[in-house]
Amino acid sequence: MLTRSASYSDRETAQLLGGWFSQDIVDEFLGHDAAVTDYAQTTNPQLVAHLVGELHELLALPLDEGDYALAAAELGMEVGPPEPFSHGAWFQSLAATLSGV
């Protein structure tokens, strides 16, 4: 993926899920962790921080696992979360991982 600047205005969660977690993930990355690493390395840190905030906002909503799966699909994710995670648990893990970037 190309490096992007902080002026990019799309919702960052949709950018990550739709851009890095399409059906092409198997052709581009060795797995979810490699895709997240690529995102973190090629994205402005301000946008990464914005994504973490968006994930925390999503996780604060009173949603069940089906709602998280629907949200992931609506935000462009075309593959499931990595084993053994549910969508909600993976969003929590993703936020924690990217908080340390």
Protein backbone atom coordinates (compact mmCIF):
# COMPACT_ATOMS: atom_id res chain seq x y z
CA MET A 1 0.00 0.00 0.00
CA LEU A 2 1.08 3.58 -0.54
CA THR A 3 2.01 5.81 2.33
CA ARG A 4 -0.84 8.21 3.08
CA SER A 5 -0.79 11.65 4.65
CA ALA A 6 -2.76 12.97 7.60
CA SER A 7 -5.01 14.97 5.27
CA TYR A 8 -6.82 11.82 4.11
CA SER A 9 -10.45 12.29 5.15
CA ASP A 10 -12.23 8.90 4.88
CA ARG A 11 -13.22 7.06 7.99
CA GLU A 12 -10.03 5.29 8.95
CA THR A 13 -11.72 2.08 10.10
CA ALA A 14 -13.25 1.67 6.64
CA GLN A 15 -9.88 2.47 5.08
CA LEU A 16 -8.14 -0.26 7.05
CA LEU A 17 -10.84 -2.92 6.77
CA GLY A 18 -11.65 -2.27 3.12
CA GLY A 19 -8.11 -1.60 1.98
CA TRP A 20 -6.15 -4.22 3.86
CA PHE A 21 -8.74 -6.92 4.58
CA SER A 22 -10.25 -7.62 1.19
CA GLN A 23 -10.35 -11.05 -0.40
CA ASP A 24 -6.91 -10.23 -1.85
CA ILE A 25 -5.31 -10.41 1.60
CA VAL A 26 -4.02 -13.91 0.88
CA ASP A 27 -2.21 -12.64 -2.22
CA GLU A 28 -0.73 -9.56 -0.56
CA PHE A 29 0.08 -10.59 3.03
CA LEU A 30 0.99 -13.68 5.02
CA GLY A 31 -1.97 -13.03 7.31
CA HIS A 32 -3.82 -10.52 9.41
CA ASP A 33 -0.77 -9.57 11.50
CA ALA A 34 1.27 -8.81 8.38
CA ALA A 35 -1.54 -6.65 7.00
CA VAL A 36 -1.80 -4.71 10.28
CA THR A 37 1.97 -4.23 10.30
CA ASP A 38 1.87 -2.93 6.73
CA TYR A 39 -0.96 -0.53 7.62
CA ALA A 40 0.94 0.78 10.66
CA GLN A 41 4.18 1.21 8.72
CA THR A 42 2.62 2.97 5.71
CA THR A 43 0.06 5.19 7.42
CA ASN A 44 0.61 8.54 9.10
CA PRO A 45 0.69 8.06 12.91
CA GLN A 46 -2.11 10.62 13.32
CA LEU A 47 -4.36 8.44 11.17
CA VAL A 48 -3.38 5.34 13.12
CA ALA A 49 -4.33 7.18 16.33
CA HIS A 50 -7.61 8.22 14.71
CA LEU A 51 -8.32 4.58 13.85
CA VAL A 52 -7.66 3.53 17.45
CA GLY A 53 -10.17 6.16 18.60
CA GLU A 54 -12.74 4.94 16.08
CA LEU A 55 -12.27 1.35 17.25
CA HIS A 56 -12.78 2.41 20.87
CA GLU A 57 -15.96 4.26 19.84
CA LEU A 58 -17.21 1.15 18.04
CA LEU A 59 -16.41 -1.07 21.01
CA ALA A 60 -18.22 1.31 23.39
CA LEU A 61 -21.52 0.77 21.54
CA PRO A 62 -23.95 -1.79 22.98
CA LEU A 63 -23.38 -4.35 20.20
CA ASP A 64 -23.37 -8.12 20.16
CA GLU A 65 -21.05 -10.26 18.07
CA GLY A 66 -23.45 -10.34 15.12
CA ASP A 67 -23.49 -6.54 15.14
CA TYR A 68 -19.67 -6.42 15.09
CA ALA A 69 -19.60 -8.84 12.15
CA LEU A 70 -22.15 -6.69 10.29
CA ALA A 71 -20.18 -3.53 11.08
CA ALA A 72 -16.99 -5.15 9.76
CA ALA A 73 -18.72 -6.11 6.52
CA GLU A 74 -20.30 -2.68 6.10
CA LEU A 75 -16.90 -1.07 6.65
CA GLY A 76 -15.43 -3.17 3.84
CA MET A 77 -13.90 -6.21 5.53
CA GLU A 78 -14.26 -9.16 3.15
CA VAL A 79 -12.54 -11.80 5.30
CA GLY A 80 -13.16 -13.04 8.80
CA PRO A 81 -11.01 -12.12 11.79
CA PRO A 82 -7.97 -14.29 12.48
CA GLU A 83 -8.42 -17.43 14.55
CA PRO A 84 -9.35 -17.66 17.40
CA PHE A 85 -10.86 -14.16 17.51
CA SER A 86 -14.46 -13.09 17.08
CA HIS A 87 -14.93 -9.74 15.31
CA GLY A 88 -15.37 -7.88 18.61
CA ALA A 89 -12.37 -9.53 20.24
CA TRP A 90 -10.24 -8.82 17.18
CA PHE A 91 -11.29 -5.15 17.19
CA GLN A 92 -10.17 -4.99 20.84
CA SER A 93 -6.87 -6.66 20.02
CA LEU A 94 -6.36 -4.42 17.00
CA ALA A 95 -6.95 -1.28 19.07
CA ALA A 96 -4.49 -2.48 21.71
CA THR A 97 -1.86 -3.42 19.12
CA LEU A 98 -2.12 -0.12 17.25
CA SER A 99 -2.13 1.90 20.47
CA GLY A 100 1.50 0.88 20.89
CA VAL A 101 2.58 2.05 17.43
